[in-house]
JSON list of C-alpha atoms in Angstrom, two decimals:
[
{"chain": "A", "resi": 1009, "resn": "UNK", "atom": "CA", "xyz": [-100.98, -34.02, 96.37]},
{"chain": "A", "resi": 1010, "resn": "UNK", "atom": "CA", "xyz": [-97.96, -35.43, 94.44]},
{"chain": "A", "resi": 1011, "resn": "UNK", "atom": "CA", "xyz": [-94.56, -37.03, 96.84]},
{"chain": "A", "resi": 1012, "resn": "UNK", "atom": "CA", "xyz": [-92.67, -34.95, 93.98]},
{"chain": "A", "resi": 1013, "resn": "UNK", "atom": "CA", "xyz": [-88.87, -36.01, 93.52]},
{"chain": "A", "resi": 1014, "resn": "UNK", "atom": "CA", "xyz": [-87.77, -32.96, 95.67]},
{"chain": "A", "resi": 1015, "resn": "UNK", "atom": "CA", "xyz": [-89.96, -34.35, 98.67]},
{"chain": "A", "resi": 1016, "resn": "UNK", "atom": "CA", "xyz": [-88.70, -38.13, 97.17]},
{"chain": "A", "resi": 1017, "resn": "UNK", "atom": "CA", "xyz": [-84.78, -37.10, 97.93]},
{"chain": "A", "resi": 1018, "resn": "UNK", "atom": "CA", "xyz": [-85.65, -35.09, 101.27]},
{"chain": "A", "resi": 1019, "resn": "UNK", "atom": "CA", "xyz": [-86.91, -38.69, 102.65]},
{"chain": "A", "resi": 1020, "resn": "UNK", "atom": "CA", "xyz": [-83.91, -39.80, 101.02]},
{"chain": "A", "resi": 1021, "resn": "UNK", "atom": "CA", "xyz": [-81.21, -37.73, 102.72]},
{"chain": "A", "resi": 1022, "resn": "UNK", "atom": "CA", "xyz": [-83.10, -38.42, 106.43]},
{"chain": "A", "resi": 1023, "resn": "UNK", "atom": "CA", "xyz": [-82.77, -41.67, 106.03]},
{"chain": "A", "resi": 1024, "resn": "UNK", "atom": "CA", "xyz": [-79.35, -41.72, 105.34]},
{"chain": "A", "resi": 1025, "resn": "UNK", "atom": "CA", "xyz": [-78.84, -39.14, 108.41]},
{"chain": "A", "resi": 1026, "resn": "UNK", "atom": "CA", "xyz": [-81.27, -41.20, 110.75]},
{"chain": "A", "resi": 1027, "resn": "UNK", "atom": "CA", "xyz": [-78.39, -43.33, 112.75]},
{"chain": "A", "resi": 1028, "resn": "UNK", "atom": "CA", "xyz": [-76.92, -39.18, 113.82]},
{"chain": "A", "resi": 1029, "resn": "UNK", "atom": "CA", "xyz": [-73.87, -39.14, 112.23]},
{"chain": "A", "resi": 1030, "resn": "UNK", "atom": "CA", "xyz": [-72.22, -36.43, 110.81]},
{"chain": "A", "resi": 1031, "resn": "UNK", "atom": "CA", "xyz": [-72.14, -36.81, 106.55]},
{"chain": "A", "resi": 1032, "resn": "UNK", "atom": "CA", "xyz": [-71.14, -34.62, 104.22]},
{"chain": "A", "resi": 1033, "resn": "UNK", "atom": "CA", "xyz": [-73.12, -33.89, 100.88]},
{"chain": "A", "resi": 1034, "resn": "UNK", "atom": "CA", "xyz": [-70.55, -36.26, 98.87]},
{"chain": "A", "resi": 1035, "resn": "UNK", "atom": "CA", "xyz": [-71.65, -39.32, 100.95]},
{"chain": "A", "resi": 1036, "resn": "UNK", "atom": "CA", "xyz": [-75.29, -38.76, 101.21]},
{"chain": "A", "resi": 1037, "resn": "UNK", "atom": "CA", "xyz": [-75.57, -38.10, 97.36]},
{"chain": "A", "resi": 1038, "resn": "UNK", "atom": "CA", "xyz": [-73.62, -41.21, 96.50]},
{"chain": "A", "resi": 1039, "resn": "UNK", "atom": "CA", "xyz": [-75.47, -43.49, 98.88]},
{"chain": "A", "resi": 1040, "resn": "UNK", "atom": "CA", "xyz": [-79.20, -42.13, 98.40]},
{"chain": "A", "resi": 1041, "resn": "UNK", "atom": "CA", "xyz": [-78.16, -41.80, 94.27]},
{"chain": "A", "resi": 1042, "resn": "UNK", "atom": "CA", "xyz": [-79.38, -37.88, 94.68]},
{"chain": "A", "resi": 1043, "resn": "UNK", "atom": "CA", "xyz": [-78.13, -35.75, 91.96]},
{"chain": "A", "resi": 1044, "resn": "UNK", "atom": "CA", "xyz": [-75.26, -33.96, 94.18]},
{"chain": "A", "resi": 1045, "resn": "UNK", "atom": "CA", "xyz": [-76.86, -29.90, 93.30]},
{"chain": "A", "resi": 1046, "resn": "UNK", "atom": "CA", "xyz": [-80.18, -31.38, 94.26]},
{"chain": "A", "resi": 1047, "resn": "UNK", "atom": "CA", "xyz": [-78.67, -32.23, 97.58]},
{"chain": "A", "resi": 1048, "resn": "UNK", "atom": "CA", "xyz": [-77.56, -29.44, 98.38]},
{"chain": "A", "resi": 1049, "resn": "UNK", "atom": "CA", "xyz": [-80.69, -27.37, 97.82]},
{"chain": "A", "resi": 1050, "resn": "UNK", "atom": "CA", "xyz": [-83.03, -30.26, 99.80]},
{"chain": "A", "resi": 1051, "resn": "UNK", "atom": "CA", "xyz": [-80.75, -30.25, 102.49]},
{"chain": "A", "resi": 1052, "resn": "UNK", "atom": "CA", "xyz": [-80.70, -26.12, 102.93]},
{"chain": "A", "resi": 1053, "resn": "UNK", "atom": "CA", "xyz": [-84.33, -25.79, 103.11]},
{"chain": "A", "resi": 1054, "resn": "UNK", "atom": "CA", "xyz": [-84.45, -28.73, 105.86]},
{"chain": "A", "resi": 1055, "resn": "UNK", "atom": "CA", "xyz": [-81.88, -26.65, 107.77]},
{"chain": "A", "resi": 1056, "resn": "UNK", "atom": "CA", "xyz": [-84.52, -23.85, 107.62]},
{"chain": "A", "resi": 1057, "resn": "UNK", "atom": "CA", "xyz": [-86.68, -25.65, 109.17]},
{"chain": "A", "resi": 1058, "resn": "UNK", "atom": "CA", "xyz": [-84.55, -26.96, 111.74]},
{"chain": "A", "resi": 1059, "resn": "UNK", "atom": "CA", "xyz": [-84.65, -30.76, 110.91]},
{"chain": "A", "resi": 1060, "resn": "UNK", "atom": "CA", "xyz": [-80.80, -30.95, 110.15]},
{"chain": "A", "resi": 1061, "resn": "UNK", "atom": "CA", "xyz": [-77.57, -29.21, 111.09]},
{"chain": "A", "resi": 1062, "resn": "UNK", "atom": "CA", "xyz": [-75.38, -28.13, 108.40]},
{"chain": "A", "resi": 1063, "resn": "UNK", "atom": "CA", "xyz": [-71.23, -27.56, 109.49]},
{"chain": "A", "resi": 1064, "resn": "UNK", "atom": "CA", "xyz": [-69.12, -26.27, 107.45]},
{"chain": "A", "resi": 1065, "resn": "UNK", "atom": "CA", "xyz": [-66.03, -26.10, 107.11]},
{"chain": "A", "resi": 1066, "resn": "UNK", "atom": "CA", "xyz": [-63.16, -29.53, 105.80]},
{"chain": "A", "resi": 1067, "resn": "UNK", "atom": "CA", "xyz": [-64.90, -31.77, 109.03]},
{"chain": "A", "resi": 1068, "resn": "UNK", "atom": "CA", "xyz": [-68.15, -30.45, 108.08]},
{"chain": "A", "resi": 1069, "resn": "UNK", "atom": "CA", "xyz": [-71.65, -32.16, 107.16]},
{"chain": "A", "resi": 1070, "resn": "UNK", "atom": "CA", "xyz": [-74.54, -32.80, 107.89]},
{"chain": "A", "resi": 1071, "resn": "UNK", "atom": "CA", "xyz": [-76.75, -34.17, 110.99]},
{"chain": "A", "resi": 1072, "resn": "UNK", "atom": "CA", "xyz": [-80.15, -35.00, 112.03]},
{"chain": "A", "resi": 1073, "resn": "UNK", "atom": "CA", "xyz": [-81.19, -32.73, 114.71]},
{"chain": "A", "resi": 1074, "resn": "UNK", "atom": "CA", "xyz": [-84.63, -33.28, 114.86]},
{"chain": "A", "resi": 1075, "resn": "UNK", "atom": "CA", "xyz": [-86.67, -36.62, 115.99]},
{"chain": "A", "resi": 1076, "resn": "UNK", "atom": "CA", "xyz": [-87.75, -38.38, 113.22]},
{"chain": "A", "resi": 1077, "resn": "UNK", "atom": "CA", "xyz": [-90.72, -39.34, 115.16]},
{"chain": "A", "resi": 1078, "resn": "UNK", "atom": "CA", "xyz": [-91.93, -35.81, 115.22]},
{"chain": "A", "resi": 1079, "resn": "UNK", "atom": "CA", "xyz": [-91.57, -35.45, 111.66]},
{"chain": "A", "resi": 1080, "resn": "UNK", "atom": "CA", "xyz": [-94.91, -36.23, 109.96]},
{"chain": "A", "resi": 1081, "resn": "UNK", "atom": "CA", "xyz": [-94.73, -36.95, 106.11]},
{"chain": "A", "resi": 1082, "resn": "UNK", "atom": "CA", "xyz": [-97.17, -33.94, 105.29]},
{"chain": "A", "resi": 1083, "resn": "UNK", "atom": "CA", "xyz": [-94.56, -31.11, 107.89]},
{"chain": "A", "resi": 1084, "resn": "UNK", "atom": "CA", "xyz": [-91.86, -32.63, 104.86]},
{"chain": "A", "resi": 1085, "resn": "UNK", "atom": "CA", "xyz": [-93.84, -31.90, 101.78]},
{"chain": "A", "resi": 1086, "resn": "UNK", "atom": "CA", "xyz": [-95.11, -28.31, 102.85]},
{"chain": "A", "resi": 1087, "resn": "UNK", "atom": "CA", "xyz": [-91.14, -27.54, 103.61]},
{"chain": "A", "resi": 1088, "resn": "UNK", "atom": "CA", "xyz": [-90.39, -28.29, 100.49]},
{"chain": "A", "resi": 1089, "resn": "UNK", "atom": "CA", "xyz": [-92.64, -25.33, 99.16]},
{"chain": "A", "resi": 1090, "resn": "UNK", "atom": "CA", "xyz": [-95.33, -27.38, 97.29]},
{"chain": "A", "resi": 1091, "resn": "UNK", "atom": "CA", "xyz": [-99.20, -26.54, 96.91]},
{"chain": "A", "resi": 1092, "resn": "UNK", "atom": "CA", "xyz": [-99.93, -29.80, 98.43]},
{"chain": "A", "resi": 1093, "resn": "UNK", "atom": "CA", "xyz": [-102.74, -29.85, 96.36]},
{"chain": "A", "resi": 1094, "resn": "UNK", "atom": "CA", "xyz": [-104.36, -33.35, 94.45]},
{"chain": "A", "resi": 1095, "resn": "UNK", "atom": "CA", "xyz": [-105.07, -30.71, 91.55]},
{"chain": "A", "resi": 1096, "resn": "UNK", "atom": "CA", "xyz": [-104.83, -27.15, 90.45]},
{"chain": "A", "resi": 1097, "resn": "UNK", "atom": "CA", "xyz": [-108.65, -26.32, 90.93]},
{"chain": "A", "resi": 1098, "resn": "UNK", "atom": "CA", "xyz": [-108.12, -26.66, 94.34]},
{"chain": "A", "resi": 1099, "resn": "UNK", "atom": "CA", "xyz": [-105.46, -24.16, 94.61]},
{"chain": "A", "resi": 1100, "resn": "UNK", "atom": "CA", "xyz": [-105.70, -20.92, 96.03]},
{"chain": "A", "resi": 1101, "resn": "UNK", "atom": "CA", "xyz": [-106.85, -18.36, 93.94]},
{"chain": "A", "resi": 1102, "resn": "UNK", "atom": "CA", "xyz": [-107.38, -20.95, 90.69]},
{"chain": "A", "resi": 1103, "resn": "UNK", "atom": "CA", "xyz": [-110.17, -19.52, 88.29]},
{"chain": "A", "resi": 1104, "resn": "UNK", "atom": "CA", "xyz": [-111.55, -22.49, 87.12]},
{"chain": "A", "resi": 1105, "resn": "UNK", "atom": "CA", "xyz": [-113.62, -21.81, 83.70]},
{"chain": "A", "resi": 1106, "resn": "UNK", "atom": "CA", "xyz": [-116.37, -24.30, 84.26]},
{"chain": "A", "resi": 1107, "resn": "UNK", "atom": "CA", "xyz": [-116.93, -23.35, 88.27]},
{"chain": "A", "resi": 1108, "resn": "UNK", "atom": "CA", "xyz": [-117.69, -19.70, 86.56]},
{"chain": "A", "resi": 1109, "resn": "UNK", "atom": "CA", "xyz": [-119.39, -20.97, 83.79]},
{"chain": "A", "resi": 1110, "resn": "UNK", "atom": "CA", "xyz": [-121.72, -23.32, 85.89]},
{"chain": "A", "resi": 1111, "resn": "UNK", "atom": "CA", "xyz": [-121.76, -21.00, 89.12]},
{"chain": "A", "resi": 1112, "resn": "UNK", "atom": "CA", "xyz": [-119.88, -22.34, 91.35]},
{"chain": "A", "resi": 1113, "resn": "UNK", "atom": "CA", "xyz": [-120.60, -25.94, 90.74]},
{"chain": "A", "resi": 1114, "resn": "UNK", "atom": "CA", "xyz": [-118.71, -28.86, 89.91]},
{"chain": "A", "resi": 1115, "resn": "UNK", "atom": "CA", "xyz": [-118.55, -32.21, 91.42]},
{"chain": "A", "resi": 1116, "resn": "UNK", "atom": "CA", "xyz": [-115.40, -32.81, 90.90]},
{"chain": "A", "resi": 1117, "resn": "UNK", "atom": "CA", "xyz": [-114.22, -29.96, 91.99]},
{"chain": "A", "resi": 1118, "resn": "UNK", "atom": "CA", "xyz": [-115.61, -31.43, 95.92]},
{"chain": "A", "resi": 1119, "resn": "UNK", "atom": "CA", "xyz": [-114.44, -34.77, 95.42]},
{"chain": "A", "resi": 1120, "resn": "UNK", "atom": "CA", "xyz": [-111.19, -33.98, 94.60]},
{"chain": "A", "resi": 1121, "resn": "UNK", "atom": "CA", "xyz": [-111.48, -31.53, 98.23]},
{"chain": "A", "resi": 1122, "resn": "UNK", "atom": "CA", "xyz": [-112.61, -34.57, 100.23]},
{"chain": "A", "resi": 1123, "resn": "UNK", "atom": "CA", "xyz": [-109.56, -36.67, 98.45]},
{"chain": "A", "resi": 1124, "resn": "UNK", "atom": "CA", "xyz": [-107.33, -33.53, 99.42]},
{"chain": "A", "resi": 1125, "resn": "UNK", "atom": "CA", "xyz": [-108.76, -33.72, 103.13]},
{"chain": "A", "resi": 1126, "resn": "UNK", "atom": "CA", "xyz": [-108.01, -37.63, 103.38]},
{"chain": "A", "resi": 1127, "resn": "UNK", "atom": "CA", "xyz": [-104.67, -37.40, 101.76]},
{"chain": "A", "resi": 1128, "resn": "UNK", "atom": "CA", "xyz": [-103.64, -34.30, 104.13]},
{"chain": "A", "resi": 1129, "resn": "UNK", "atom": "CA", "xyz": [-105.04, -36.07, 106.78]},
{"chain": "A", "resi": 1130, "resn": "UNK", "atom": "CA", "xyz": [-103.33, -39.74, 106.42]},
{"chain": "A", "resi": 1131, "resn": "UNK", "atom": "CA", "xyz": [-99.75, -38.15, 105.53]},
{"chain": "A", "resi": 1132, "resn": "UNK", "atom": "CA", "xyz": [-100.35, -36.12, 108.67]},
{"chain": "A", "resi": 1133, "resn": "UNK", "atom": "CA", "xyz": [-100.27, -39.02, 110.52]},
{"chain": "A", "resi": 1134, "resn": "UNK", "atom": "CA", "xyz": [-97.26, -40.92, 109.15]},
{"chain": "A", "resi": 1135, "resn": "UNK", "atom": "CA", "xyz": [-94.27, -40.01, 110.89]},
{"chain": "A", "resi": 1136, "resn": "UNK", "atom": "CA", "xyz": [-90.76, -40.08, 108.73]},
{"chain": "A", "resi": 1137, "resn": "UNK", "atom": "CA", "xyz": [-88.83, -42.34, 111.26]},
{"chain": "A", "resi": 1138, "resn": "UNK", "atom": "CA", "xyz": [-91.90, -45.31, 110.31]},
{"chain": "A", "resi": 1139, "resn": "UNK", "atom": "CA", "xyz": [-91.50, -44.32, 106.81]},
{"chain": "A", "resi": 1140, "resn": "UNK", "atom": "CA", "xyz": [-87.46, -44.39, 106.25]},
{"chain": "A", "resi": 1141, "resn": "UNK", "atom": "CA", "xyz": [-87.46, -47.87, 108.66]},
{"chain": "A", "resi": 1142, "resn": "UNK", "atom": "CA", "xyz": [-89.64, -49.37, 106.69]},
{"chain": "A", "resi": 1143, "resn": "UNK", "atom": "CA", "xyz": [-92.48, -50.05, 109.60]},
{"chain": "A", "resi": 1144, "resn": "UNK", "atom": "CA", "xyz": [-94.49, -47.36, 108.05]},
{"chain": "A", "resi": 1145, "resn": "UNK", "atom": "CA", "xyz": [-98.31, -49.27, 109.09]},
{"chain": "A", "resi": 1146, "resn": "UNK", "atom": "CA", "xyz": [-100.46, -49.80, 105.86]},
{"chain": "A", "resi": 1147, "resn": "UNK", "atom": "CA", "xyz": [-103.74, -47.88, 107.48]},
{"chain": "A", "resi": 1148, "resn": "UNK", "atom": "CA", "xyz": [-106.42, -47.16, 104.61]},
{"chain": "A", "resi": 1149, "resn": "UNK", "atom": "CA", "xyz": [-108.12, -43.74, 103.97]},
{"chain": "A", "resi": 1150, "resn": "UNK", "atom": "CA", "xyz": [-111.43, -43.65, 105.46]}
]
């Protein structure tokens, strides 16, 4: 599981929505330093999934309607349409030529599953408002 740069600028754009003001995409791109087009897209798919508000329109903008408190870190990355996997082998569907070869088996294969299973598990429980504050706690994977 990799915070890619599209998950990177969604944090980005809630923080800069997180006191609920209305911003457009101008503002938020110059403040966070997101690449304006980038914006754009990032902000649409959190609109899908009903985290901001987009108006349109000469007033319009953008605004946090969701709490950030109900936000975990791991509901961001899977909006923003990635595997969410630590590696490919563990990805649906992978054929992985030395599983087949070997039948199956490959310890590396499980250990990066239990490392996918604490990762999923920790990001799970960090919530975005603790993250974009800064009073994100500094828990270690069990």
């Amino acid at each position: 599981m990799i915070i890619t740069r599209e998950t990177d600028y969604a944090v980005r754009i809630l923080r800069s929505l997180i006191n609920l003001r209305l911003k457009n995409i101008r503002e938020i791109s110059d403040e966070q330093l997101i690449p304006r087009q980038f914006a754009y897209k990032i902000s649409k798919k959190m609109e899908r999934a009903g985290y901001i508000e987009i108006i349109r329109g000469a007033q319009g903008g953008c605004r946090l309607v969701k709490n950030l408190h109900d936000i975990t870190l791991m509901d961001l990355i899977q909006v923003m349409d990635r595997e969410n996997m630590l590696s490919n082998c563990l990805d649906e569907g992978f054929v992985c030529p030395y599983r087949e070869r070997n039948g199956g088996d490959c310890g590396l294969h499980t250990s990066f599953g239990q490392l996918q299973e604490q990762l999923t598990a920790y990001f799970s429980g960090v919530n975005l408002y603790d993250l974009v504050s800064g009073t994100c706690q500094n828990q270690k994977l069990k």
